[in-house]
Amino acid sequence: AQRVTQPEKLLSVFKGAPVELKCNYSYSGSPELFWYVQYSRQRLQLLLRHISRESIKGFTADLNKGETSFHLKKPFAQEEDSAMYYCALRGNTGKLIFGQGTTLQVKP
Amino acid sequence: GAGVSQSPSNKVTEKGKDVELRCDPISGHTALYWYRQSLGQGLEFLIYFQGNSAPDKSGLPSDRFSAERTGGSVSTLTIQRTQQEDSAVYLCASSHSGTPNSGANVLTFGAGSRLTVL
């Protein structure tokens, strides 16, 4: 079975502080992992994928198969990063499931 | 179309009534997903269509929920005998069906249909 766990509902940090949004997954096969973001009054959109190994808006995420984690990190948070963040896992049937989401609040 | 379109954007209904929510995916996208977004529950998977394959209905919460996709394009999510706990935003998304770990697997989401059951 596919499962994604985001343990924090809310993460509140000050501008300039480091951010780490946690994501753990459970899947017996080889997963594809994603982070999606929803800014206020906007549609849900892709932030980054593990396969790309890229940095988007200063965010990075590394797939750790040993710990079954895909935590999202940014060294210096900006106010415009305030949003809802969802970790997602796509199994080999194409089914994509999401975690419960973490609201990131960056205070000035 | 340029994006994923959902209608209606808002629907208020009385408990016990049936509702239909529509999703127009991006032209050429063979994969289509429905999710339910509610406070405290995150994004709950409902159903997944992939081309001509049998849909994955494993996320539908009860037999009051059903969905179909006609001609591999437009999809309709139907909720019968609505209950107050059905109140949520229903999101539709589509993607190309690419090989695993390809860029074609990225989902494009619609704006959602907000359902309120009184």
PDB file of C-alpha atoms in Angstrom:
ATOM      1  CA  ALA A   1       0.000   0.000   0.000  1.00  0.00           C
ATOM      2  CA  GLN A   2       1.094   3.587  -0.644  1.00  0.00           C
ATOM      3  CA  ARG A   3       1.239   5.949   2.277  1.00  0.00           C
ATOM      4  CA  VAL A   4       2.589   9.470   2.798  1.00  0.00           C
ATOM      5  CA  THR A   5       2.964  11.034   6.214  1.00  0.00           C
ATOM      6  CA  GLN A   6       3.572  14.699   6.951  1.00  0.00           C
ATOM      7  CA  PRO A   7       3.777  14.899  10.728  1.00  0.00           C
ATOM      8  CA  GLU A   8       3.462  18.663  11.071  1.00  0.00           C
ATOM      9  CA  LYS A   9       0.205  20.455  10.300  1.00  0.00           C
ATOM     10  CA  LEU A  10       1.750  23.852  10.882  1.00  0.00           C
ATOM     11  CA  LEU A  11       5.319  25.071  10.765  1.00  0.00           C
ATOM     12  CA  SER A  12       5.951  28.660  11.786  1.00  0.00           C
ATOM     13  CA  VAL A  13       9.357  30.300  11.326  1.00  0.00           C
ATOM     14  CA  PHE A  14      10.800  33.777  11.088  1.00  0.00           C
ATOM     15  CA  LYS A  15      12.044  35.227   7.828  1.00  0.00           C
ATOM     16  CA  GLY A  16      15.634  34.166   7.198  1.00  0.00           C
ATOM     17  CA  ALA A  17      15.414  31.048   9.346  1.00  0.00           C
ATOM     18  CA  PRO A  18      16.011  27.560   7.890  1.00  0.00           C
ATOM     19  CA  VAL A  19      12.997  25.463   7.026  1.00  0.00           C
ATOM     20  CA  GLU A  20      12.509  21.708   6.920  1.00  0.00           C
ATOM     21  CA  LEU A  21       9.132  20.211   6.073  1.00  0.00           C
ATOM     22  CA  LYS A  22       9.083  16.528   6.876  1.00  0.00           C
ATOM     23  CA  CYS A  23       7.724  13.780   4.662  1.00  0.00           C
ATOM     24  CA  ASN A  24       7.914  10.036   5.210  1.00  0.00           C
ATOM     25  CA  TYR A  25       6.525   7.438   2.890  1.00  0.00           C
ATOM     26  CA  SER A  26       5.660   3.781   2.770  1.00  0.00           C
ATOM     27  CA  TYR A  27       5.776   1.889  -0.512  1.00  0.00           C
ATOM     28  CA  SER A  28       7.119  -1.523  -1.416  1.00  0.00           C
ATOM     29  CA  GLY A  29       8.175  -0.627  -4.960  1.00  0.00           C
ATOM     30  CA  SER A  30      10.267   2.151  -6.445  1.00  0.00           C
ATOM     31  CA  PRO A  31       8.413   5.397  -5.781  1.00  0.00           C
ATOM     32  CA  GLU A  32       8.348   8.753  -7.478  1.00  0.00           C
ATOM     33  CA  LEU A  33       8.233  11.542  -4.930  1.00  0.00           C
ATOM     34  CA  PHE A  34       6.993  15.071  -5.407  1.00  0.00           C
ATOM     35  CA  TRP A  35       6.370  18.248  -3.483  1.00  0.00           C
ATOM     36  CA  TYR A  36       3.345  20.309  -4.503  1.00  0.00           C
ATOM     37  CA  VAL A  37       2.552  23.783  -3.171  1.00  0.00           C
ATOM     38  CA  GLN A  38      -0.632  25.810  -2.885  1.00  0.00           C
ATOM     39  CA  TYR A  39      -0.264  29.539  -2.354  1.00  0.00           C
ATOM     40  CA  SER A  40      -3.198  31.547  -1.055  1.00  0.00           C
ATOM     41  CA  ARG A  41      -6.028  31.699  -3.626  1.00  0.00           C
ATOM     42  CA  GLN A  42      -3.982  29.814  -6.210  1.00  0.00           C
ATOM     43  CA  ARG A  43      -4.172  26.347  -7.662  1.00  0.00           C
ATOM     44  CA  LEU A  44      -2.096  23.497  -6.421  1.00  0.00           C
ATOM     45  CA  GLN A  45       1.116  23.291  -8.452  1.00  0.00           C
ATOM     46  CA  LEU A  46       4.285  21.271  -8.641  1.00  0.00           C
ATOM     47  CA  LEU A  47       7.242  22.562  -6.663  1.00  0.00           C
ATOM     48  CA  LEU A  48       9.798  19.848  -7.331  1.00  0.00           C
ATOM     49  CA  ARG A  49      10.339  16.155  -8.095  1.00  0.00           C
ATOM     50  CA  HIS A  50      12.950  13.842  -6.669  1.00  0.00           C
ATOM     51  CA  ILE A  51      14.041  12.674 -10.115  1.00  0.00           C
ATOM     52  CA  SER A  52      15.036  16.201 -11.155  1.00  0.00           C
ATOM     53  CA  ARG A  53      17.368  16.753  -8.226  1.00  0.00           C
ATOM     54  CA  GLU A  54      16.954  20.473  -8.763  1.00  0.00           C
ATOM     55  CA  SER A  55      16.480  23.494  -6.551  1.00  0.00           C
ATOM     56  CA  ILE A  56      13.264  25.443  -7.084  1.00  0.00           C
ATOM     57  CA  LYS A  57      12.785  28.800  -5.338  1.00  0.00           C
ATOM     58  CA  GLY A  58      15.665  27.807  -3.086  1.00  0.00           C
ATOM     59  CA  PHE A  59      13.970  24.568  -1.996  1.00  0.00           C
ATOM     60  CA  THR A  60      15.606  21.162  -2.269  1.00  0.00           C
ATOM     61  CA  ALA A  61      14.508  17.678  -1.314  1.00  0.00           C
ATOM     62  CA  ASP A  62      16.564  14.512  -1.190  1.00  0.00           C
ATOM     63  CA  LEU A  63      15.094  11.055  -1.399  1.00  0.00           C
ATOM     64  CA  ASN A  64      16.455   8.916   1.423  1.00  0.00           C
ATOM     65  CA  LYS A  65      15.417   5.353   0.713  1.00  0.00           C
ATOM     66  CA  GLY A  66      16.971   4.048   3.905  1.00  0.00           C
ATOM     67  CA  GLU A  67      14.821   6.333   6.044  1.00  0.00           C
ATOM     68  CA  THR A  68      11.948   6.391   3.501  1.00  0.00           C
ATOM     69  CA  SER A  69      11.936  10.164   3.697  1.00  0.00           C
ATOM     70  CA  PHE A  70      11.719  13.074   1.289  1.00  0.00           C
ATOM     71  CA  HIS A  71      12.057  16.146   3.463  1.00  0.00           C
ATOM     72  CA  LEU A  72      11.811  19.616   1.887  1.00  0.00           C
ATOM     73  CA  LYS A  73      14.446  22.117   2.919  1.00  0.00           C
ATOM     74  CA  LYS A  74      15.318  25.743   2.417  1.00  0.00           C
ATOM     75  CA  PRO A  75      18.212  27.468   4.171  1.00  0.00           C
ATOM     76  CA  PHE A  76      16.604  30.921   4.453  1.00  0.00           C
ATOM     77  CA  ALA A  77      12.824  31.248   4.469  1.00  0.00           C
ATOM     78  CA  GLN A  78      11.117  34.180   2.756  1.00  0.00           C
ATOM     79  CA  GLU A  79       7.679  35.589   3.512  1.00  0.00           C
ATOM     80  CA  GLU A  80       6.505  34.615   0.038  1.00  0.00           C
ATOM     81  CA  ASP A  81       7.172  30.969   0.920  1.00  0.00           C
ATOM     82  CA  SER A  82       4.102  30.989   3.165  1.00  0.00           C
ATOM     83  CA  ALA A  83       1.783  28.375   1.686  1.00  0.00           C
ATOM     84  CA  MET A  84       0.429  24.862   2.090  1.00  0.00           C
ATOM     85  CA  TYR A  85       2.929  22.176   1.082  1.00  0.00           C
ATOM     86  CA  TYR A  86       1.994  18.630   0.114  1.00  0.00           C
ATOM     87  CA  CYS A  87       4.305  15.675  -0.291  1.00  0.00           C
ATOM     88  CA  ALA A  88       3.132  13.125  -2.850  1.00  0.00           C
ATOM     89  CA  LEU A  89       4.030   9.612  -3.937  1.00  0.00           C
ATOM     90  CA  ARG A  90       3.315   8.006  -7.289  1.00  0.00           C
ATOM     91  CA  GLY A  91       3.366   4.250  -7.438  1.00  0.00           C
ATOM     92  CA  ASN A  92       4.044   2.134 -10.477  1.00  0.00           C
ATOM     93  CA  THR A  93       0.343   1.988 -11.400  1.00  0.00           C
ATOM     94  CA  GLY A  94       0.291   5.765 -11.782  1.00  0.00           C
ATOM     95  CA  LYS A  95      -1.835   6.359  -8.715  1.00  0.00           C
ATOM     96  CA  LEU A  96      -0.666   9.515  -6.933  1.00  0.00           C
ATOM     97  CA  ILE A  97      -1.412  10.025  -3.262  1.00  0.00           C
ATOM     98  CA  PHE A  98      -0.719  12.987  -1.058  1.00  0.00           C
ATOM     99  CA  GLY A  99       0.132  13.580   2.556  1.00  0.00           C
ATOM    100  CA  GLN A 100      -2.062  15.655   4.806  1.00  0.00           C
ATOM    101  CA  GLY A 101      -0.124  18.812   4.056  1.00  0.00           C
ATOM    102  CA  THR A 102       1.910  21.239   6.124  1.00  0.00           C
ATOM    103  CA  THR A 103       1.092  24.918   6.359  1.00  0.00           C
ATOM    104  CA  LEU A 104       4.274  26.953   6.335  1.00  0.00           C
ATOM    105  CA  GLN A 105       3.971  30.368   7.933  1.00  0.00           C
ATOM    106  CA  VAL A 106       6.945  32.703   7.542  1.00  0.00           C
ATOM    107  CA  LYS A 107       6.755  35.650   9.890  1.00  0.00           C
ATOM    108  CA  PRO A 108       8.452  38.974   9.142  1.00  0.00           C
TER     109      PRO A 108
ATOM    110  CA  GLY B   1      -8.122  24.080 -23.300  1.00  0.00           C
ATOM    111  CA  ALA B   2      -5.192  25.836 -21.740  1.00  0.00           C
ATOM    112  CA  GLY B   3      -5.770  24.333 -18.315  1.00  0.00           C
ATOM    113  CA  VAL B   4      -7.963  22.015 -16.310  1.00  0.00           C
ATOM    114  CA  SER B   5     -11.480  23.402 -15.982  1.00  0.00           C
ATOM    115  CA  GLN B   6     -13.892  22.445 -13.229  1.00  0.00           C
ATOM    116  CA  SER B   7     -17.545  23.344 -12.823  1.00  0.00           C
ATOM    117  CA  PRO B   8     -19.368  24.482 -10.869  1.00  0.00           C
ATOM    118  CA  SER B   9     -16.837  26.465  -8.868  1.00  0.00           C
ATOM    119  CA  ASN B  10     -19.276  26.597  -5.963  1.00  0.00           C
ATOM    120  CA  LYS B  11     -22.242  24.397  -5.160  1.00  0.00           C
ATOM    121  CA  VAL B  12     -24.562  24.654  -2.193  1.00  0.00           C
ATOM    122  CA  THR B  13     -27.015  21.823  -1.806  1.00  0.00           C
ATOM    123  CA  GLU B  14     -29.351  20.350   0.734  1.00  0.00           C
ATOM    124  CA  LYS B  15     -28.636  17.134   2.534  1.00  0.00           C
ATOM    125  CA  GLY B  16     -29.998  14.180   0.591  1.00  0.00           C
ATOM    126  CA  LYS B  17     -29.728  15.757  -2.858  1.00  0.00           C
ATOM    127  CA  ASP B  18     -27.498  14.435  -5.632  1.00  0.00           C
ATOM    128  CA  VAL B  19     -24.708  16.564  -7.122  1.00  0.00           C
ATOM    129  CA  GLU B  20     -22.574  16.316 -10.232  1.00  0.00           C
ATOM    130  CA  LEU B  21     -19.157  17.890 -10.545  1.00  0.00           C
ATOM    131  CA  ARG B  22     -17.485  18.224 -13.909  1.00  0.00           C
ATOM    132  CA  CYS B  23     -13.845  18.209 -14.953  1.00  0.00           C
ATOM    133  CA  ASP B  24     -12.421  19.136 -18.348  1.00  0.00           C
ATOM    134  CA  PRO B  25      -8.796  17.988 -18.471  1.00  0.00           C
ATOM    135  CA  ILE B  26      -6.052  19.354 -20.662  1.00  0.00           C
ATOM    136  CA  SER B  27      -6.419  18.066 -24.200  1.00  0.00           C
ATOM    137  CA  GLY B  28      -4.235  15.045 -24.780  1.00  0.00           C
ATOM    138  CA  HIS B  29      -3.818  14.181 -21.105  1.00  0.00           C
ATOM    139  CA  THR B  30      -4.668  10.540 -20.651  1.00  0.00           C
ATOM    140  CA  ALA B  31      -4.518  10.431 -16.862  1.00  0.00           C
ATOM    141  CA  LEU B  32      -7.207  12.086 -14.743  1.00  0.00           C
ATOM    142  CA  TYR B  33      -7.486  12.207 -10.955  1.00  0.00           C
ATOM    143  CA  TRP B  34     -10.117  13.328  -8.453  1.00  0.00           C
ATOM    144  CA  TYR B  35      -9.205  14.397  -4.945  1.00  0.00           C
ATOM    145  CA  ARG B  36     -11.109  15.788  -1.988  1.00  0.00           C
ATOM    146  CA  GLN B  37      -9.568  18.592   0.027  1.00  0.00           C
ATOM    147  CA  SER B  38     -10.947  19.374   3.449  1.00  0.00           C
ATOM    148  CA  LEU B  39      -9.622  21.033   6.574  1.00  0.00           C
ATOM    149  CA  GLY B  40      -7.629  18.629   8.658  1.00  0.00           C
ATOM    150  CA  GLN B  41      -7.831  15.844   6.074  1.00  0.00           C
ATOM    151  CA  GLY B  42      -5.383  17.071   3.495  1.00  0.00           C
ATOM    152  CA  LEU B  43      -5.739  15.860  -0.078  1.00  0.00           C
ATOM    153  CA  GLU B  44      -7.688  12.633  -0.129  1.00  0.00           C
ATOM    154  CA  PHE B  45      -7.382  10.458  -3.239  1.00  0.00           C
ATOM    155  CA  LEU B  46     -10.746   9.464  -4.699  1.00  0.00           C
ATOM    156  CA  ILE B  47     -10.322   7.942  -8.154  1.00  0.00           C
ATOM    157  CA  TYR B  48      -7.808   7.688 -11.000  1.00  0.00           C
ATOM    158  CA  PHE B  49      -8.472   7.154 -14.709  1.00  0.00           C
ATOM    159  CA  GLN B  50      -5.711   6.086 -17.071  1.00  0.00           C
ATOM    160  CA  GLY B  51      -6.542   5.818 -20.738  1.00  0.00           C
ATOM    161  CA  ASN B  52      -8.813   2.882 -21.460  1.00  0.00           C
ATOM    162  CA  SER B  53      -7.816   0.948 -18.360  1.00  0.00           C
ATOM    163  CA  ALA B  54     -10.283   0.229 -15.580  1.00  0.00           C
ATOM    164  CA  PRO B  55     -10.228   3.156 -13.160  1.00  0.00           C
ATOM    165  CA  ASP B  56      -8.664   2.852  -9.722  1.00  0.00           C
ATOM    166  CA  LYS B  57     -11.657   3.523  -7.470  1.00  0.00           C
ATOM    167  CA  SER B  58      -9.933   2.561  -4.264  1.00  0.00           C
ATOM    168  CA  GLY B  59     -10.317   6.026  -2.720  1.00  0.00           C
ATOM    169  CA  LEU B  60     -14.061   6.472  -3.104  1.00  0.00           C
ATOM    170  CA  PRO B  61     -15.369   6.773   0.486  1.00  0.00           C
ATOM    171  CA  SER B  62     -18.729   5.079  -0.053  1.00  0.00           C
ATOM    172  CA  ASP B  63     -21.030   3.734  -2.750  1.00  0.00           C
ATOM    173  CA  ARG B  64     -22.721   7.140  -2.862  1.00  0.00           C
ATOM    174  CA  PHE B  65     -19.686   8.328  -4.824  1.00  0.00           C
ATOM    175  CA  SER B  66     -19.119   7.433  -8.453  1.00  0.00           C
ATOM    176  CA  ALA B  67     -17.223   8.880 -11.391  1.00  0.00           C
ATOM    177  CA  GLU B  68     -17.039   8.335 -15.070  1.00  0.00           C
ATOM    178  CA  ARG B  69     -14.894   9.573 -17.888  1.00  0.00           C
ATOM    179  CA  THR B  70     -16.463   9.735 -21.289  1.00  0.00           C
ATOM    180  CA  GLY B  71     -14.418   9.401 -24.442  1.00  0.00           C
ATOM    181  CA  GLY B  72     -11.217   9.634 -22.502  1.00  0.00           C
ATOM    182  CA  SER B  73     -11.781  13.308 -21.871  1.00  0.00           C
ATOM    183  CA  VAL B  74     -14.420  14.961 -19.650  1.00  0.00           C
ATOM    184  CA  SER B  75     -15.059  13.403 -16.270  1.00  0.00           C
ATOM    185  CA  THR B  76     -18.045  13.690 -13.948  1.00  0.00           C
ATOM    186  CA  LEU B  77     -17.958  12.967 -10.228  1.00  0.00           C
ATOM    187  CA  THR B  78     -21.408  12.185  -8.829  1.00  0.00           C
ATOM    188  CA  ILE B  79     -22.329  12.202  -5.176  1.00  0.00           C
ATOM    189  CA  GLN B  80     -25.727  10.740  -4.367  1.00  0.00           C
ATOM    190  CA  ARG B  81     -27.775  11.520  -1.268  1.00  0.00           C
ATOM    191  CA  THR B  82     -25.242  14.086  -0.079  1.00  0.00           C
ATOM    192  CA  GLN B  83     -24.344  14.291   3.592  1.00  0.00           C
ATOM    193  CA  GLN B  84     -22.877  17.198   5.529  1.00  0.00           C
ATOM    194  CA  GLU B  85     -19.548  15.405   5.802  1.00  0.00           C
ATOM    195  CA  ASP B  86     -19.304  15.531   1.993  1.00  0.00           C
ATOM    196  CA  SER B  87     -18.695  19.285   2.241  1.00  0.00           C
ATOM    197  CA  ALA B  88     -15.223  19.937   0.841  1.00  0.00           C
ATOM    198  CA  VAL B  89     -13.347  21.196  -2.190  1.00  0.00           C
ATOM    199  CA  TYR B  90     -13.215  18.589  -4.940  1.00  0.00           C
ATOM    200  CA  LEU B  91     -10.097  18.873  -7.068  1.00  0.00           C
ATOM    201  CA  CYS B  92      -9.493  17.399 -10.474  1.00  0.00           C
ATOM    202  CA  ALA B  93      -6.055  17.013 -12.053  1.00  0.00           C
ATOM    203  CA  SER B  94      -4.718  15.603 -15.294  1.00  0.00           C
ATOM    204  CA  SER B  95      -1.381  14.578 -16.726  1.00  0.00           C
ATOM    205  CA  HIS B  96       0.201  12.844 -19.641  1.00  0.00           C
ATOM    206  CA  SER B  97       0.841   9.258 -18.909  1.00  0.00           C
ATOM    207  CA  GLY B  98       4.536   9.003 -19.304  1.00  0.00           C
ATOM    208  CA  THR B  99       7.081   6.447 -18.313  1.00  0.00           C
ATOM    209  CA  PRO B 100       7.924   6.406 -14.618  1.00  0.00           C
ATOM    210  CA  ASN B 101      10.121   9.232 -13.472  1.00  0.00           C
ATOM    211  CA  SER B 102       9.440  11.318 -16.551  1.00  0.00           C
ATOM    212  CA  GLY B 103       8.255  14.911 -16.674  1.00  0.00           C
ATOM    213  CA  ALA B 104       5.010  13.715 -18.203  1.00  0.00           C
ATOM    214  CA  ASN B 105       3.817  12.558 -14.818  1.00  0.00           C
ATOM    215  CA  VAL B 106       3.425  16.058 -13.398  1.00  0.00           C
ATOM    216  CA  LEU B 107      -0.166  16.883 -12.514  1.00  0.00           C
ATOM    217  CA  THR B 108      -1.981  20.049 -13.566  1.00  0.00           C
ATOM    218  CA  PHE B 109      -4.783  20.904 -11.187  1.00  0.00           C
ATOM    219  CA  GLY B 110      -8.082  22.637 -11.685  1.00  0.00           C
ATOM    220  CA  ALA B 111      -9.330  25.377  -9.394  1.00  0.00           C
ATOM    221  CA  GLY B 112     -11.697  23.008  -7.654  1.00  0.00           C
ATOM    222  CA  SER B 113     -15.409  22.768  -6.951  1.00  0.00           C
ATOM    223  CA  ARG B 114     -16.399  23.858  -3.456  1.00  0.00           C
ATOM    224  CA  LEU B 115     -19.327  21.780  -2.229  1.00  0.00           C
ATOM    225  CA  THR B 116     -21.381  22.849   0.780  1.00  0.00           C
ATOM    226  CA  VAL B 117     -24.066  20.509   2.049  1.00  0.00           C
ATOM    227  CA  LEU B 118     -26.564  22.179   4.370  1.00  0.00           C
TER     228      LEU B 118
END
